[in-house]
Amino acid sequence: MVNKLKIDVVTIFPDYVVMPLAQSLIGKAGQSGLVEITANDLRDFTSDAHRTVDDTPYGGGAGMVMMPTVWGDAIDSISNATSAAVHELIILTPAGELFSQSMAQELSLSEHLIFACGRYEGIDQRVTDHYRTRPEFRVREVSIGNYVLNGGEAAALVMIEAIVRLVPGVIGNPESLAEESHSIAADAQDEVLLEYPIYTKPSKWRGLSVPAILTSGNHGLIATWRREQAISRTEQIRPKTRE
Ligand code: SAM
């Protein structure tokens, strides 16, 4: 059965995500009803005239912290508006567990994803702690890499693109997913490989020829060559690529 995935992005800059999510395969997935993506303005859940979402940090220090009150009201309201039994709450933070292809695979099977995009110094820790006590939520603090962005919106876009393309029906030929980097199994030990080098026409370009094996028509030899290339590329570039 094809699952329908509902995605809510919560941000103080909804315009940051609206256009990118309407493009290409993700946009088409929205139009065809395989996914439904909503950009929610966190400030719509404030209760003061200034639509305040942040305050100074307890304990001192530079910058502002996003308040748990407004985040709690937003997440409660957004989760109550869906019939999903479980809400996957993804709190974006550079201090979270690293996003990976296997996490994308797992999340692509969800019913409801909520992306909480932080700004300033981030979101009050009690938001994570509170929703971890609620059985209808699965909470993950996730980082897309070991660097610091100004906000979680770009991170949410990265994750949504990686997740939605794995939703059954979004990519026409599912075989193209099986052979990609981070998806190719090297052996039985859960190791994953980077994709082998790829080529198209013309067969000669600026003195460089396509490897002869690829024009041989021998599919068995091509498969072996690609596997060897994937293994040597992974050993060279990512000697420790394991998920
Ligand atoms: N004070 C935080 C720290 O040192 O861990 C950094 C806050 S950052 C300037 C503001 C927001 O950007 C974060 O709350 C998070 O939502 C987002 N962000 C920044 N880098 C990120 C990353 N690598 N992965 C996911 N989200 C990130």
XYZ file of C-alpha atoms and ligand atoms in Angstrom:
270
model
C 0.000 0.000 0.000
C 1.260 3.507 -0.831
C 1.637 5.558 2.324
C 0.646 9.191 2.429
C 3.127 11.337 4.273
C 2.126 14.591 5.955
C 4.978 16.996 6.624
C 4.748 20.148 8.725
C 7.641 22.583 8.780
C 7.527 25.061 11.664
C 9.627 28.172 11.175
C 9.647 31.933 11.624
C 10.491 32.162 7.891
C 7.849 30.064 6.072
C 8.694 31.759 2.749
C 12.197 30.267 2.996
C 10.807 26.780 2.382
C 7.625 27.285 0.330
C 9.123 27.786 -3.154
C 11.818 25.072 -2.959
C 9.257 22.516 -1.795
C 6.994 23.330 -4.761
C 9.724 22.437 -7.330
C 10.668 19.310 -9.238
C 9.959 15.847 -7.817
C 8.978 17.087 -4.369
C 6.502 19.544 -5.903
C 5.071 16.775 -8.090
C 4.778 14.461 -5.100
C 2.693 17.189 -3.455
C 0.505 17.652 -6.523
C -0.100 13.919 -6.898
C -1.095 13.596 -3.229
C 1.738 11.251 -2.188
C 2.881 13.852 0.320
C 1.302 16.922 1.822
C 3.707 19.604 2.993
C 2.701 22.657 5.024
C 4.932 25.552 6.059
C 3.682 26.865 9.410
C 4.622 30.288 10.753
C 5.700 29.879 14.372
C 4.648 33.464 15.058
C 1.005 32.493 14.396
C 1.160 30.648 17.736
C 2.332 33.640 19.788
C -0.045 35.493 22.090
C 1.494 38.969 22.391
C 1.246 42.003 20.127
C 4.914 41.743 19.092
C 4.595 38.048 18.166
C 7.620 37.269 20.324
C 9.292 33.862 19.971
C 12.555 34.356 21.914
C 13.982 35.597 25.168
C 17.344 35.935 26.923
C 19.120 32.756 28.072
C 18.966 31.638 31.710
C 22.508 31.524 33.044
C 23.602 34.397 30.798
C 25.517 34.337 27.554
C 25.198 35.768 24.096
C 22.140 35.503 21.873
C 18.503 34.662 22.379
C 16.725 31.358 22.973
C 13.403 30.324 21.432
C 10.706 29.997 24.091
C 9.129 26.620 24.916
C 5.662 28.167 25.319
C 5.224 29.137 21.681
C 6.833 25.920 20.434
C 4.532 23.857 22.670
C 1.422 25.659 21.401
C 2.541 25.224 17.774
C 3.392 21.525 18.060
C 0.217 20.691 20.021
C -1.972 22.480 17.500
C -0.242 20.978 14.439
C -0.263 17.444 15.829
C -3.935 17.713 16.885
C -4.828 18.669 13.315
C -3.750 15.265 11.922
C -5.124 11.797 12.551
C -1.624 10.224 12.618
C -1.098 7.784 15.493
C 2.548 8.799 15.855
C 4.141 12.163 15.149
C 7.850 12.159 14.332
C 9.106 15.420 15.825
C 12.453 16.442 14.361
C 14.202 19.190 16.269
C 16.947 20.559 14.033
C 20.143 21.352 15.875
C 23.870 21.103 15.125
C 24.090 19.246 18.445
C 21.866 16.395 17.225
C 22.535 12.925 15.810
C 23.786 13.042 12.223
C 21.232 12.670 9.443
C 21.886 9.654 7.205
C 20.422 7.679 4.335
C 19.166 5.029 6.751
C 17.376 7.683 8.822
C 15.828 9.049 5.600
C 14.667 5.540 4.728
C 13.095 5.059 8.146
C 11.381 8.467 8.147
C 10.021 7.937 4.612
C 7.721 5.258 6.083
C 6.188 7.675 8.611
C 2.705 9.117 8.633
C 3.543 12.544 10.025
C 6.788 14.493 10.283
C 7.112 17.805 12.119
C 10.315 19.765 11.485
C 11.108 22.329 14.184
C 13.443 24.925 12.672
C 15.399 26.834 15.279
C 16.859 30.322 14.919
C 19.060 32.441 17.197
C 20.814 30.159 19.742
C 18.198 27.451 19.264
C 15.125 26.085 21.046
C 14.648 25.740 24.834
C 15.693 22.167 25.753
C 12.379 21.507 27.519
C 10.625 21.225 24.150
C 12.621 18.072 23.395
C 12.298 16.848 26.975
C 8.537 17.401 27.147
C 7.638 15.695 23.857
C 9.864 12.749 24.781
C 7.417 12.068 27.635
C 4.409 11.997 25.258
C 3.733 8.510 23.862
C 2.237 9.832 20.609
C 5.530 11.554 19.713
C 8.885 10.200 18.611
C 11.433 12.954 19.100
C 14.809 13.181 17.405
C 17.341 15.976 17.627
C 18.987 15.930 14.202
C 21.979 17.663 12.610
C 22.622 17.595 8.862
C 26.370 18.002 9.293
C 29.192 19.232 11.454
C 28.780 22.931 10.769
C 26.480 25.675 12.055
C 23.733 27.264 9.942
C 21.796 30.403 10.899
C 18.562 28.453 11.074
C 16.975 25.051 10.638
C 15.124 25.827 7.367
C 17.942 24.746 5.025
C 18.413 21.614 7.131
C 14.688 20.817 6.902
C 14.837 21.203 3.103
C 17.791 18.819 2.897
C 16.029 16.219 5.013
C 12.681 16.559 3.231
C 14.316 16.122 -0.184
C 16.176 12.999 0.955
C 13.082 11.543 2.662
C 10.376 12.335 0.092
C 12.291 10.830 -2.858
C 12.196 7.520 -0.955
C 8.418 7.570 -0.500
C 7.048 4.787 -2.735
C 5.736 6.235 -5.995
C 7.710 9.503 -5.910
C 10.530 8.276 -8.159
C 9.248 6.466 -11.251
C 11.908 3.752 -11.380
C 12.623 2.439 -7.840
C 15.693 0.567 -9.160
C 17.514 3.877 -9.485
C 17.281 4.244 -5.681
C 18.814 0.844 -4.971
C 22.115 1.592 -6.717
C 22.762 5.018 -5.239
C 25.569 6.123 -2.947
C 24.942 5.116 0.682
C 22.423 2.474 -0.451
C 24.681 -0.119 -2.094
C 25.497 -2.965 0.275
C 29.139 -4.065 0.017
C 28.880 -7.138 2.176
C 26.794 -8.589 4.943
C 28.233 -6.250 7.570
C 25.976 -3.259 6.977
C 28.707 -1.407 5.145
C 27.442 0.929 2.420
C 29.256 2.131 -0.661
C 29.467 5.335 -2.655
C 28.146 5.042 -6.187
C 30.488 3.954 -9.013
C 31.497 6.569 -11.661
C 28.817 7.240 -14.290
C 29.087 8.279 -17.968
C 26.865 9.285 -20.911
C 27.318 10.328 -24.556
C 29.550 11.314 -26.275
C 31.879 8.342 -25.779
C 34.933 10.625 -26.248
C 35.190 14.083 -24.737
C 38.319 16.274 -24.563
C 40.561 13.254 -25.045
C 38.779 11.231 -22.346
C 37.033 7.983 -23.313
C 34.287 6.135 -21.505
C 35.736 2.925 -19.943
C 35.537 0.245 -22.663
C 33.760 -2.230 -20.391
C 30.664 0.000 -20.351
C 30.243 -0.285 -24.134
C 30.956 -4.046 -24.191
C 27.316 -5.061 -23.747
C 28.390 -7.679 -21.178
C 26.084 -6.922 -18.254
C 27.757 -9.402 -15.896
C 31.175 -7.818 -16.393
C 29.687 -4.328 -16.140
C 28.063 -5.191 -12.810
C 31.368 -6.590 -11.475
C 33.316 -3.553 -12.703
C 30.821 -1.145 -11.109
C 30.986 -2.964 -7.812
C 34.803 -2.899 -7.822
C 34.749 0.812 -8.675
C 32.264 1.506 -5.863
C 34.464 -0.377 -3.377
C 37.709 1.356 -4.397
C 36.056 4.791 -4.505
C 34.633 4.275 -1.022
C 37.992 3.087 0.330
C 39.721 6.146 -1.144
C 37.206 8.868 -0.282
C 35.407 7.543 2.791
C 37.450 4.741 4.326
C 35.038 4.673 7.267
C 31.674 4.976 5.493
C 29.396 2.935 7.742
C 25.916 3.732 8.905
N 23.725 27.587 19.568
C 23.607 26.458 18.694
C 24.770 25.515 18.917
O 25.882 25.989 19.110
O 24.580 24.281 18.860
C 23.547 26.899 17.247
C 22.272 27.560 16.882
S 22.111 27.864 15.153
C 22.877 29.433 14.997
C 20.407 28.228 14.958
C 19.539 27.092 14.460
O 19.996 26.666 13.192
C 19.519 25.848 15.308
O 18.603 25.949 16.367
C 19.095 24.783 14.305
O 17.695 24.720 14.163
C 19.703 25.300 13.007
N 20.953 24.609 12.641
C 22.189 25.155 12.588
N 23.098 24.269 12.174
C 22.445 23.110 11.947
C 22.836 21.818 11.529
N 24.107 21.523 11.245
N 21.880 20.868 11.407
C 20.591 21.128 11.702
N 20.158 22.347 12.112
C 21.057 23.319 12.244
